[in-house]
Amino acid sequence: MTLSTSEKYLLGKGHVIFFRDKLFFLKKRYEAIHQECLNRGFSVINRWPESVSVYHNLWNDYQVTEEDISVNMARIKERMPIKARFSPYFDRKINE
């Protein structure tokens, strides 16, 4: 059973419903972002709701596609200010 109304990754209207049955993917992504924040010296708290573990039918993974990445890159380009604020990580890749 799938709860998603869209078979395809999307941003904007419908993205929450798309990811609703992909909690395994979201948990992995959340942990990666949380760790990256810690690596960069941010003070962050793990707020993943462990209570969602009982919904076994929602714990599906998702494989990111090249098309998904293109959609995200277009959105970043659309919303990124022309002159971004200073960051010591500006020229570094996330996994460096």
Tab-separated table of C-alpha atoms in Angstrom:
chain	number	residue	atom	x	y	z
A	1	MET	CA	0.000	0.000	0.000
A	2	THR	CA	1.337	3.414	-0.902
A	3	LEU	CA	0.102	6.668	0.565
A	4	SER	CA	1.747	8.886	-2.013
A	5	THR	CA	-0.448	10.537	-4.603
A	6	SER	CA	2.580	11.124	-6.801
A	7	GLU	CA	4.979	8.438	-7.959
A	8	LYS	CA	7.509	11.137	-8.793
A	9	TYR	CA	9.622	13.343	-6.507
A	10	LEU	CA	8.348	16.899	-6.309
A	11	LEU	CA	8.797	20.162	-4.457
A	12	GLY	CA	6.000	22.425	-3.332
A	13	LYS	CA	2.424	21.206	-3.098
A	14	GLY	CA	2.322	17.456	-2.502
A	15	HIS	CA	5.897	16.916	-1.306
A	16	VAL	CA	4.851	16.083	2.260
A	17	ILE	CA	2.404	13.453	1.035
A	18	PHE	CA	5.058	12.066	-1.334
A	19	PHE	CA	7.460	11.455	1.569
A	20	ARG	CA	4.857	10.318	4.102
A	21	ASP	CA	5.520	6.619	3.437
A	22	LYS	CA	9.310	7.025	3.088
A	23	LEU	CA	10.310	7.343	6.747
A	24	PHE	CA	13.426	5.169	6.363
A	25	PHE	CA	14.772	7.592	3.750
A	26	LEU	CA	13.808	10.618	5.860
A	27	LYS	CA	15.450	9.180	8.987
A	28	LYS	CA	18.721	8.509	7.139
A	29	ARG	CA	18.652	12.010	5.636
A	30	TYR	CA	17.849	13.620	8.992
A	31	GLU	CA	20.756	11.788	10.648
A	32	ALA	CA	23.152	12.850	7.879
A	33	ILE	CA	22.119	16.507	8.155
A	34	HIS	CA	22.268	16.369	11.956
A	35	GLN	CA	25.799	14.948	11.824
A	36	GLU	CA	26.899	17.555	9.279
A	37	CYS	CA	25.636	20.312	11.603
A	38	LEU	CA	27.653	18.815	14.467
A	39	ASN	CA	30.726	18.546	12.224
A	40	ARG	CA	30.393	22.252	11.449
A	41	GLY	CA	30.205	23.175	15.121
A	42	PHE	CA	26.503	23.952	15.369
A	43	SER	CA	24.692	23.157	18.585
A	44	VAL	CA	21.785	20.973	17.460
A	45	ILE	CA	19.395	18.645	19.239
A	46	ASN	CA	18.160	15.372	17.768
A	47	ARG	CA	14.406	15.827	17.505
A	48	TRP	CA	13.495	12.741	15.475
A	49	PRO	CA	10.183	11.436	16.901
A	50	GLU	CA	10.903	7.826	17.903
A	51	SER	CA	7.155	7.265	18.295
A	52	VAL	CA	6.822	6.928	14.503
A	53	SER	CA	8.679	3.604	14.582
A	54	VAL	CA	5.379	1.779	15.201
A	55	TYR	CA	4.108	2.626	11.700
A	56	HIS	CA	5.865	-0.216	9.881
A	57	ASN	CA	4.012	0.374	6.608
A	58	LEU	CA	5.522	3.872	6.382
A	59	TRP	CA	9.181	2.795	6.725
A	60	ASN	CA	10.144	2.674	3.063
A	61	ASP	CA	13.368	3.862	1.503
A	62	TYR	CA	13.740	6.085	-1.532
A	63	GLN	CA	16.490	6.164	-4.140
A	64	VAL	CA	17.322	9.710	-5.245
A	65	THR	CA	17.549	10.042	-9.036
A	66	GLU	CA	19.533	12.404	-11.249
A	67	GLU	CA	16.216	14.051	-12.142
A	68	ASP	CA	15.528	14.679	-8.424
A	69	ILE	CA	18.911	16.357	-8.082
A	70	SER	CA	18.189	18.522	-11.136
A	71	VAL	CA	14.865	19.619	-9.619
A	72	ASN	CA	16.658	20.624	-6.400
A	73	MET	CA	19.464	22.416	-8.231
A	74	ALA	CA	16.926	24.451	-10.226
A	75	ARG	CA	15.127	25.425	-7.000
A	76	ILE	CA	18.395	26.457	-5.322
A	77	LYS	CA	19.398	28.524	-8.352
A	78	GLU	CA	15.959	30.167	-8.338
A	79	ARG	CA	16.073	31.075	-4.639
A	80	MET	CA	19.778	31.661	-3.939
A	81	PRO	CA	20.587	35.330	-3.433
A	82	ILE	CA	22.943	36.832	-6.004
A	83	LYS	CA	25.436	37.641	-3.269
A	84	ALA	CA	25.313	34.895	-0.666
A	85	ARG	CA	26.256	35.706	2.913
A	86	PHE	CA	29.719	34.729	4.098
A	87	SER	CA	30.256	31.194	5.312
A	88	PRO	CA	33.582	29.520	6.094
A	89	TYR	CA	32.141	26.474	4.300
A	90	PHE	CA	31.255	28.324	1.098
A	91	ASP	CA	33.922	26.679	-1.067
A	92	ARG	CA	33.821	23.266	0.617
A	93	LYS	CA	31.828	20.257	-0.463
A	94	ILE	CA	29.592	18.886	2.271
A	95	ASN	CA	31.519	15.608	2.555
A	96	GLU	CA	34.965	17.217	2.850
